[in-house]
Short mmCIF file of C-alpha atoms in Angstrom, two decimals:
data_model
loop_
_atom_site.label_atom_id
_atom_site.label_comp_id
_atom_site.label_asym_id
_atom_site.label_seq_id
_atom_site.Cartn_x
_atom_site.Cartn_y
_atom_site.Cartn_z
CA MET A 1 -156.42 1.39 176.30
CA LEU A 2 -158.39 4.33 174.94
CA ILE A 3 -161.66 3.16 176.48
CA PHE A 4 -159.91 2.51 179.79
CA GLY A 5 -158.46 6.01 179.80
CA LEU A 6 -161.75 7.64 178.90
CA TYR A 7 -163.51 5.98 181.83
CA PHE A 8 -161.82 8.45 184.15
CA LEU A 9 -162.65 11.58 182.16
CA PRO A 10 -165.02 14.08 183.81
CA LEU A 11 -168.61 13.83 182.60
CA GLU A 12 -169.57 17.48 182.84
CA ALA A 13 -169.60 19.75 179.82
CA ALA A 14 -166.47 21.83 179.32
CA SER A 15 -165.12 24.48 176.97
CA LEU A 16 -162.71 23.41 174.25
CA THR A 17 -159.58 25.22 173.10
CA VAL A 18 -158.00 24.41 169.75
CA VAL A 19 -154.23 24.98 169.89
CA PHE A 20 -152.06 24.99 166.79
CA GLU A 21 -148.65 26.06 165.61
CA HIS A 22 -147.66 27.80 162.40
CA ASN A 23 -146.94 24.68 160.35
CA PRO A 24 -147.25 25.40 156.63
CA PRO A 25 -148.85 24.09 154.51
CA PHE A 26 -151.13 22.28 156.99
CA GLN A 27 -152.14 25.29 159.05
CA MET A 28 -150.74 28.81 159.21
CA ILE A 29 -150.99 31.89 161.43
CA ASP A 30 -151.17 35.23 159.64
CA SER A 31 -149.74 38.54 160.84
CA ASP A 32 -152.94 39.25 162.78
CA GLY A 33 -152.71 35.93 164.62
CA ILE A 34 -155.57 34.39 162.63
CA GLY A 35 -155.34 30.79 161.51
CA HIS A 36 -155.94 29.38 158.04
CA GLY A 37 -155.01 26.36 155.95
CA ALA A 38 -156.45 22.95 155.02
CA VAL A 39 -156.23 21.29 158.46
CA TYR A 40 -157.41 24.45 160.21
CA ASP A 41 -160.45 24.68 157.89
CA PHE A 42 -161.23 20.99 158.38
CA SER A 43 -161.17 21.36 162.16
CA LYS A 44 -163.62 24.26 161.93
CA LYS A 45 -166.04 22.10 159.96
CA LEU A 46 -165.55 19.17 162.35
CA LEU A 47 -166.44 21.35 165.34
CA LYS A 48 -169.56 22.57 163.53
CA TYR A 49 -170.73 18.99 163.00
CA ALA A 50 -169.82 18.14 166.60
CA LYS A 51 -171.89 21.15 167.76
CA LEU A 52 -168.99 22.37 169.86
CA ASP A 53 -167.96 25.97 170.47
CA ALA A 54 -164.21 26.40 170.71
CA SER A 55 -161.61 29.13 170.85
CA PHE A 56 -158.64 28.90 168.49
CA GLU A 57 -155.19 29.88 169.76
CA GLY A 58 -152.13 29.91 167.51
CA MET A 59 -148.86 29.66 169.41
CA PRO A 60 -145.28 28.34 169.20
CA TRP A 61 -144.96 24.56 169.28
CA ALA A 62 -142.72 24.77 172.37
CA ARG A 63 -145.60 26.26 174.37
CA ILE A 64 -148.03 23.62 173.12
CA ILE A 65 -145.79 20.67 173.94
CA GLN A 66 -144.50 22.09 177.24
CA LYS A 67 -147.64 23.71 178.69
CA GLU A 68 -150.87 23.19 176.77
CA ILE A 69 -150.66 19.39 176.78
CA ASN A 70 -150.88 19.50 180.57
CA HIS A 71 -154.38 21.01 180.40
CA PRO A 72 -157.54 19.05 179.55
CA ASN A 73 -159.92 20.02 176.74
CA ARG A 74 -157.22 21.01 174.27
CA LEU A 75 -157.59 19.90 170.66
CA ILE A 76 -154.17 19.88 168.98
CA LEU A 77 -153.99 20.28 165.22
CA SER A 78 -151.60 18.13 163.18
CA ILE A 79 -149.47 16.54 165.88
CA THR A 80 -147.17 13.72 164.81
CA LYS A 81 -148.08 10.37 166.30
CA THR A 82 -145.02 8.53 167.54
CA GLU A 83 -144.47 5.48 169.71
CA LEU A 84 -143.31 7.64 172.61
CA ARG A 85 -146.36 9.88 172.38
CA SER A 86 -148.95 7.19 171.70
CA GLU A 87 -150.20 6.84 175.29
CA ASN A 88 -150.05 10.56 176.12
CA PHE A 89 -152.91 11.76 173.93
CA ILE A 90 -156.38 10.75 172.75
CA TRP A 91 -155.79 10.31 169.03
CA LEU A 92 -158.81 11.22 166.91
CA ILE A 93 -158.06 10.99 163.20
CA LYS A 94 -155.14 11.06 160.76
CA VAL A 95 -155.03 14.09 158.45
CA TYR A 96 -151.70 13.51 156.68
CA SER A 97 -149.17 10.79 155.98
CA GLY A 98 -145.81 11.42 154.34
CA ARG A 99 -142.25 10.15 154.21
CA GLN A 100 -139.35 11.90 155.92
CA TYR A 101 -136.28 12.73 153.84
CA VAL A 102 -132.89 14.31 154.48
CA TRP A 103 -132.45 17.62 152.61
CA LYS A 104 -129.40 19.72 151.77
CA LYS A 105 -128.81 23.07 150.10
CA ALA A 106 -128.82 22.61 146.32
CA ASN A 107 -125.47 22.79 144.52
CA LYS A 108 -123.63 23.36 147.77
CA GLN A 109 -120.46 21.49 148.69
CA ASP A 110 -120.45 20.07 152.20
CA PRO A 111 -117.87 21.18 154.76
CA LYS A 112 -116.07 18.59 156.88
CA ARG A 113 -118.56 18.95 159.72
CA ILE A 114 -122.22 18.46 158.79
CA LEU A 115 -124.75 20.30 160.98
CA VAL A 116 -128.46 19.47 160.95
CA ALA A 117 -131.24 21.88 161.89
CA MET A 118 -134.03 20.79 164.24
CA GLU A 119 -137.03 22.61 165.66
CA ARG A 120 -137.19 22.78 169.45
CA ASN A 121 -139.04 19.87 171.08
CA SER A 122 -139.08 17.95 167.80
CA HIS A 123 -140.43 14.40 167.83
CA LYS A 124 -137.42 13.58 165.64
CA ALA A 125 -134.88 14.66 168.28
CA THR A 126 -133.76 11.18 169.33
CA GLY A 127 -133.48 9.96 165.75
CA LEU A 128 -131.63 13.05 164.55
CA LYS A 129 -129.12 12.95 167.40
CA SER A 130 -128.50 9.26 166.74
CA TYR A 131 -128.23 9.67 162.95
CA PHE A 132 -126.09 12.82 162.87
CA GLN A 133 -124.57 12.69 166.40
CA GLU A 134 -125.87 14.99 169.12
CA LYS A 135 -122.99 17.48 168.82
CA ASN A 136 -124.04 18.19 165.21
CA VAL A 137 -127.71 18.94 165.90
CA VAL A 138 -128.64 22.64 166.12
CA GLU A 139 -132.02 23.62 167.60
CA PHE A 140 -134.20 26.46 166.31
CA LEU A 141 -137.45 27.96 167.58
CA ASP A 142 -139.61 26.19 164.99
CA SER A 143 -139.37 24.09 161.83
CA GLU A 144 -139.64 27.10 159.51
CA GLN A 145 -136.62 28.73 161.12
CA ALA A 146 -134.78 25.42 160.98
CA LEU A 147 -135.39 25.14 157.23
CA ALA A 148 -134.42 28.79 156.72
CA ALA A 149 -131.09 27.99 158.39
CA LEU A 150 -130.45 25.39 155.69
CA VAL A 151 -131.28 27.78 152.85
CA LYS A 152 -129.02 30.44 154.38
CA ASN A 153 -126.13 27.96 154.78
CA TYR A 154 -126.01 28.06 158.58
CA VAL A 155 -126.48 24.28 158.59
CA GLN A 156 -126.09 21.58 155.97
CA ARG A 157 -129.04 19.26 156.58
CA TYR A 158 -132.75 19.35 157.40
CA VAL A 159 -135.19 16.46 157.79
CA GLY A 160 -138.83 16.69 156.71
CA THR A 161 -141.44 15.52 154.24
CA THR A 162 -141.48 16.82 150.66
CA PHE A 163 -144.87 18.46 151.17
CA ALA A 164 -143.88 20.18 154.42
CA VAL A 165 -140.56 21.39 153.00
CA HIS A 166 -142.38 22.80 149.96
CA GLY A 167 -144.92 24.62 152.16
CA LYS A 168 -142.31 26.11 154.47
CA LEU A 169 -140.11 27.23 151.58
CA ALA A 170 -143.09 28.96 150.00
CA GLN A 171 -143.79 30.78 153.26
CA LEU A 172 -140.15 31.89 153.34
CA GLY A 173 -140.35 33.13 149.76
CA TYR A 174 -138.27 30.33 148.21
CA GLY A 175 -138.86 27.56 145.70
CA MET A 176 -137.91 23.89 145.75
CA GLY A 177 -134.87 24.69 143.62
CA GLU A 178 -133.17 25.92 146.79
CA VAL A 179 -132.86 22.42 148.21
CA GLU A 180 -131.92 18.90 147.15
CA ARG A 181 -133.61 15.76 148.47
CA ARG A 182 -131.27 13.02 149.59
CA GLU A 183 -131.87 9.74 151.41
CA LEU A 184 -134.98 8.56 153.22
CA PHE A 185 -134.76 9.28 156.95
CA ASP A 186 -135.95 5.90 158.14
CA GLN A 187 -135.26 6.10 161.86
CA TYR A 188 -138.94 5.57 162.64
CA ASN A 189 -141.76 3.65 160.93
CA ASN A 190 -139.89 3.26 157.63
CA GLY A 191 -139.59 7.01 157.30
CA THR A 192 -143.31 7.78 157.52
CA MET A 193 -144.82 10.69 159.41
CA ASP A 194 -148.49 10.66 160.32
CA LEU A 195 -150.20 13.82 161.54
CA TYR A 196 -153.32 13.54 163.69
CA LEU A 197 -155.89 15.65 165.44
CA ALA A 198 -155.54 14.76 169.11
CA LEU A 199 -157.13 15.63 172.45
CA THR A 200 -155.18 16.10 175.65
CA LYS A 201 -155.64 13.53 178.38
CA GLY A 202 -158.30 14.34 180.97
CA SER A 203 -160.55 16.00 178.40
CA SER A 204 -164.31 15.93 178.88
CA VAL A 205 -166.02 12.72 177.81
CA GLU A 206 -168.78 14.86 176.27
CA ILE A 207 -166.25 16.64 174.05
CA TYR A 208 -164.72 13.33 173.02
CA ASN A 209 -168.10 11.76 172.27
CA ARG A 210 -169.27 14.71 170.19
CA LEU A 211 -166.05 14.78 168.18
CA ASN A 212 -166.10 11.02 167.72
CA THR A 213 -169.72 11.11 166.53
CA ALA A 214 -168.95 13.92 164.09
CA LEU A 215 -165.99 11.96 162.72
CA GLU A 216 -168.41 9.17 161.77
CA HIS A 217 -170.57 11.49 159.68
CA PRO A 218 -170.31 10.59 155.95
CA GLU A 219 -169.50 14.14 154.90
CA ILE A 220 -166.73 14.47 157.47
CA LEU A 221 -165.32 11.08 156.47
CA GLN A 222 -165.37 12.21 152.86
CA ASP A 223 -163.56 15.41 153.82
CA VAL A 224 -160.87 13.44 155.66
CA ASN A 225 -160.31 11.16 152.67
CA SER A 226 -160.21 14.18 150.35
CA LEU A 227 -157.68 15.87 152.63
CA LEU A 228 -155.40 12.81 152.62
CA LEU A 229 -155.68 12.36 148.86
CA LYS A 230 -155.12 16.06 148.23
CA PHE A 231 -151.92 16.08 150.28
CA GLU A 232 -150.73 12.85 148.65
CA GLN A 233 -151.33 14.13 145.12
CA LYS A 234 -149.74 17.49 145.88
CA GLU A 235 -146.65 15.72 147.17
CA LYS A 236 -146.43 13.65 143.97
CA ASP A 237 -146.82 16.82 141.87
CA ILE A 238 -144.02 18.53 143.80
CA ILE A 239 -141.69 15.58 143.22
CA LEU A 240 -142.44 15.58 139.48
CA GLU A 241 -141.92 19.34 139.22
CA SER A 242 -138.61 19.06 141.06
CA LYS A 243 -137.13 16.53 138.60
#
């Protein structure tokens, strides 16, 4: 399917734009609008090996998923690969894999009605509305605001990976003691969440080929494996520290 789709891509060279949301701890946007973080740094190195010049634009996820995906030559950092999205992007390489859990505020008694926070345009929307009932799902601008709503007792549940929850809490100035991990949220793929670098459909075949060639370089492959192992070990360390 990928080869078939690429056959129709334009052959001429084109400029590339890297679009990314503030998604700690994978990539972040500082107060000056500058990106940083492990996935952001890896993408910079990948582009260097691919010999591609690119502009980096940090923006809200809603803009990426509503507007930027309709333009060719967009490289999206850490987008979750789901069954519904699988045919809508050119998936390059996995940079993270984790398990989704349901979280609640620590040492907090639940009210009769349980509300769950969800970031706008979340890939988990269908699962969350099925699991908690649509009337109990409250949307927020992004995942960090959604998690903050849990900490501040506006809602009673949040769904995310241990590593992502830890990163977002740190950005908000909180520790893992603020929340309590409950059951595995296994609506999709046994609860796993895989983040990928992905190109938008219609992107230049030259851009794809250069990125694909760079991804086969031994040093880049080593960096990818190191990234996956680093995230996996960090998640294990967080779980141990939380016990």
